[in-house]
Short mmCIF file of C-alpha atoms in Angstrom, two decimals:
data_model
loop_
_atom_site.label_atom_id
_atom_site.label_comp_id
_atom_site.label_asym_id
_atom_site.label_seq_id
_atom_site.Cartn_x
_atom_site.Cartn_y
_atom_site.Cartn_z
CA MET Z 677 9.85 7.02 15.37
CA TYR Z 678 8.38 5.43 12.30
CA SER Z 679 8.52 6.92 8.79
CA PHE Z 680 6.37 5.90 5.84
CA GLN Z 681 6.53 5.85 2.05
CA ILE Z 682 4.34 4.48 -0.73
CA LEU Z 683 6.24 3.62 -3.91
CA HIS Z 684 4.77 2.75 -7.31
CA TYR Z 685 6.29 0.09 -9.56
CA GLN Z 686 5.30 -1.11 -13.00
CA LEU Z 687 5.93 -4.83 -13.34
CA ASN Z 688 6.51 -6.05 -16.90
CA PHE Z 689 6.02 -9.78 -17.21
CA ALA Z 690 8.40 -11.98 -19.21
CA PHE Z 691 5.37 -14.06 -20.24
CA LEU Z 692 1.64 -13.58 -20.67
CA ALA Z 693 0.09 -13.79 -17.18
CA LYS Z 694 -3.44 -15.17 -17.39
CA THR Z 695 -6.17 -14.32 -14.91
CA SER Z 696 -9.75 -15.54 -14.80
CA ARG Z 697 -10.80 -12.51 -16.87
CA ASP Z 698 -7.86 -11.41 -18.95
CA ALA Z 699 -4.22 -11.91 -19.88
CA LEU Z 700 -1.67 -9.37 -18.66
CA THR Z 701 1.71 -8.29 -19.96
CA SER Z 702 2.26 -5.79 -17.13
CA LYS Z 703 0.80 -4.74 -13.81
CA SER Z 704 1.06 -1.75 -11.51
CA THR Z 705 1.88 -2.42 -7.89
CA TRP Z 706 2.35 -0.24 -4.85
CA LEU Z 707 4.81 -0.90 -2.04
CA VAL Z 708 4.49 0.44 1.49
CA LYS Z 709 7.78 1.04 3.28
CA ILE Z 710 7.77 1.56 7.04
CA SER Z 711 11.09 2.45 8.69
CA ASN Z 712 12.04 2.68 12.32
CA GLY Z 713 15.76 3.39 12.59
CA PRO Z 714 17.61 0.47 11.01
CA ASN Z 715 14.43 -1.64 10.86
CA ILE Z 716 12.51 -1.60 7.57
CA GLY Z 717 9.25 -3.34 6.76
CA TRP Z 718 7.79 -3.77 3.27
CA GLY Z 719 4.22 -4.50 2.27
CA GLU Z 720 2.69 -4.84 -1.18
CA CYS Z 721 -0.67 -3.38 -2.18
CA ASN Z 722 -1.31 -6.07 -4.75
CA THR Z 723 -4.13 -5.19 -7.11
CA ILE Z 724 -5.15 -6.39 -10.54
CA ARG Z 725 -7.35 -4.03 -12.54
CA GLY Z 726 -10.75 -5.64 -13.11
CA LEU Z 727 -10.24 -8.30 -10.43
CA SER Z 728 -9.34 -6.45 -7.24
CA VAL Z 729 -11.96 -4.40 -5.42
CA ASP Z 730 -9.54 -1.46 -5.31
CA GLY Z 731 -7.64 -2.28 -8.53
CA HIS Z 732 -8.73 0.96 -10.20
CA ILE Z 733 -7.35 3.26 -7.49
CA ASN Z 734 -4.25 5.42 -7.84
CA TYR Z 735 -2.88 5.08 -4.33
CA SER Z 736 -0.66 8.12 -4.68
CA SER Z 737 -3.76 10.34 -4.91
CA VAL Z 738 -5.54 8.50 -2.08
CA SER Z 739 -2.81 7.93 0.42
CA ILE Z 740 -0.06 10.53 0.03
CA PRO Z 741 -1.94 13.23 2.01
CA SER Z 742 -2.49 10.69 4.77
CA ILE Z 743 1.16 9.65 4.60
CA SER Z 744 2.27 13.27 4.90
CA ASN Z 745 0.12 13.67 8.02
CA LEU Z 746 1.42 10.36 9.36
CA ASN Z 747 5.05 11.43 8.88
CA GLU Z 748 4.38 14.76 10.62
CA ASN Z 749 3.01 13.00 13.72
CA PRO Z 750 4.57 9.53 13.54
CA PRO Z 751 3.38 6.76 15.81
CA SER Z 752 5.87 5.54 18.36
CA THR Z 753 4.67 1.92 18.58
CA ILE Z 754 3.51 -0.70 16.09
CA GLU Z 755 0.16 -0.76 17.89
CA GLU Z 756 -0.26 2.94 17.04
CA VAL Z 757 0.47 2.11 13.39
CA TYR Z 758 -2.36 -0.45 13.41
CA GLN Z 759 -4.67 2.06 15.09
CA TRP Z 760 -3.82 4.62 12.38
CA VAL Z 761 -4.56 2.09 9.62
CA ASN Z 762 -7.92 1.23 11.18
CA LYS Z 763 -8.80 4.90 11.56
CA PHE Z 764 -7.60 6.40 8.28
CA ILE Z 765 -7.58 3.70 5.60
CA PRO Z 766 -11.15 2.80 4.62
CA ILE Z 767 -12.17 -0.84 4.35
CA GLN Z 768 -12.92 -0.09 0.67
CA PHE Z 769 -9.12 -0.21 0.13
CA PRO Z 770 -8.25 -3.75 1.28
CA ALA Z 771 -5.01 -3.92 -0.71
CA LEU Z 772 -3.73 -0.66 0.81
CA ARG Z 773 -4.67 -1.86 4.29
CA MET Z 774 -2.87 -5.15 3.66
CA GLY Z 775 0.21 -3.29 2.43
CA PHE Z 776 0.42 -1.36 5.70
CA GLU Z 777 -0.38 -4.35 7.85
CA THR Z 778 2.29 -6.54 6.25
CA ALA Z 779 4.91 -3.77 6.27
#
Protein backbone atom coordinates (compact mmCIF):
# COMPACT_ATOMS: atom_id res chain seq x y z
CA MET A 1 0.00 0.00 0.00
CA TYR A 2 1.10 3.51 -0.76
CA SER A 3 1.31 6.34 1.80
CA PHE A 4 1.52 10.04 1.02
CA GLN A 5 2.88 13.23 2.58
CA ILE A 6 3.26 16.83 1.47
CA LEU A 7 6.12 18.68 3.16
CA HIS A 8 6.83 22.41 3.06
CA TYR A 9 10.36 23.80 2.87
CA GLN A 10 11.63 27.36 2.81
CA LEU A 11 14.69 27.65 0.59
CA ASN A 12 17.05 30.52 1.44
CA PHE A 13 19.36 31.33 -1.42
CA ALA A 14 23.06 32.04 -0.90
CA PHE A 15 22.81 34.62 -3.69
CA LEU A 16 20.16 36.83 -5.27
CA ALA A 17 18.17 34.63 -7.67
CA LYS A 18 16.85 36.70 -10.56
CA THR A 19 13.68 35.87 -12.46
CA SER A 20 12.12 37.68 -15.39
CA ARG A 21 10.03 39.74 -12.95
CA ASP A 22 11.88 39.96 -9.68
CA ALA A 23 14.92 38.96 -7.64
CA LEU A 24 14.47 36.42 -4.85
CA THR A 25 16.38 35.75 -1.65
CA SER A 26 14.14 32.83 -0.66
CA LYS A 27 11.40 30.63 -2.03
CA SER A 28 8.80 28.26 -0.62
CA THR A 29 8.64 24.80 -2.09
CA TRP A 30 6.48 21.76 -1.45
CA LEU A 31 7.66 18.17 -1.67
CA VAL A 32 5.40 15.18 -2.27
CA LYS A 33 6.59 11.94 -0.70
CA ILE A 34 5.02 8.66 -1.83
CA SER A 35 6.07 5.50 0.02
CA ASN A 36 5.37 1.88 -0.72
CA GLY A 37 7.26 -0.28 1.77
CA PRO A 38 10.97 0.38 1.31
CA ASN A 39 10.36 2.29 -1.95
CA ILE A 40 10.12 6.08 -1.68
CA GLY A 41 9.42 8.57 -4.45
CA TRP A 42 9.87 12.34 -4.19
CA GLY A 43 8.34 15.05 -6.33
CA GLU A 44 8.66 18.82 -6.06
CA CYS A 45 5.78 21.25 -6.48
CA ASN A 46 8.01 24.01 -7.77
CA THR A 47 6.31 27.38 -7.77
CA ILE A 48 7.56 30.94 -7.85
CA ARG A 49 5.14 33.58 -6.57
CA GLY A 50 4.18 35.91 -9.41
CA LEU A 51 5.47 33.57 -12.13
CA SER A 52 3.77 30.22 -11.55
CA VAL A 53 0.08 29.81 -12.25
CA ASP A 54 -0.37 28.25 -8.80
CA GLY A 55 2.47 30.13 -7.05
CA HIS A 56 0.09 31.85 -4.63
CA ILE A 57 -1.45 28.63 -3.27
CA ASN A 58 -0.76 27.20 0.17
CA TYR A 59 -0.75 23.51 -0.70
CA SER A 60 -1.24 22.45 2.89
CA SER A 61 -4.72 24.02 2.86
CA VAL A 62 -5.55 22.63 -0.60
CA SER A 63 -4.16 19.15 -0.48
CA ILE A 64 -4.00 17.89 3.10
CA PRO A 65 -7.71 16.92 3.24
CA SER A 66 -7.22 15.03 -0.02
CA ILE A 67 -4.05 13.42 1.33
CA SER A 68 -5.89 12.30 4.47
CA ASN A 69 -8.57 10.67 2.32
CA LEU A 70 -5.90 9.14 0.11
CA ASN A 71 -4.08 7.64 3.11
CA GLU A 72 -7.35 6.20 4.47
CA ASN A 73 -8.04 4.37 1.18
CA PRO A 74 -4.60 4.02 -0.40
CA PRO A 75 -4.22 2.90 -3.98
CA SER A 76 -2.57 -0.44 -4.49
CA THR A 77 -0.96 0.27 -7.88
CA ILE A 78 0.85 3.21 -9.45
CA GLU A 79 -1.89 3.36 -12.08
CA GLU A 80 -4.41 4.00 -9.29
CA VAL A 81 -2.20 6.84 -8.03
CA TYR A 82 -2.32 8.45 -11.49
CA GLN A 83 -6.09 7.97 -11.62
CA TRP A 84 -6.41 9.65 -8.21
CA VAL A 85 -4.29 12.61 -9.36
CA ASN A 86 -6.42 13.03 -12.49
CA LYS A 87 -9.61 12.84 -10.46
CA PHE A 88 -8.80 14.94 -7.39
CA ILE A 89 -6.09 17.46 -8.28
CA PRO A 90 -7.51 20.17 -10.54
CA ILE A 91 -5.61 21.21 -13.65
CA GLN A 92 -5.44 24.70 -12.07
CA PHE A 93 -2.69 23.26 -9.81
CA PRO A 94 -0.07 22.12 -12.35
CA ALA A 95 2.82 22.22 -9.88
CA LEU A 96 0.95 20.00 -7.40
CA ARG A 97 0.04 17.57 -10.17
CA MET A 98 3.66 17.49 -11.31
CA GLY A 99 4.82 16.83 -7.75
CA PHE A 100 2.60 13.76 -7.53
CA GLU A 101 3.42 12.55 -11.01
CA THR A 102 7.18 12.77 -10.47
CA ALA A 103 7.01 11.20 -7.00
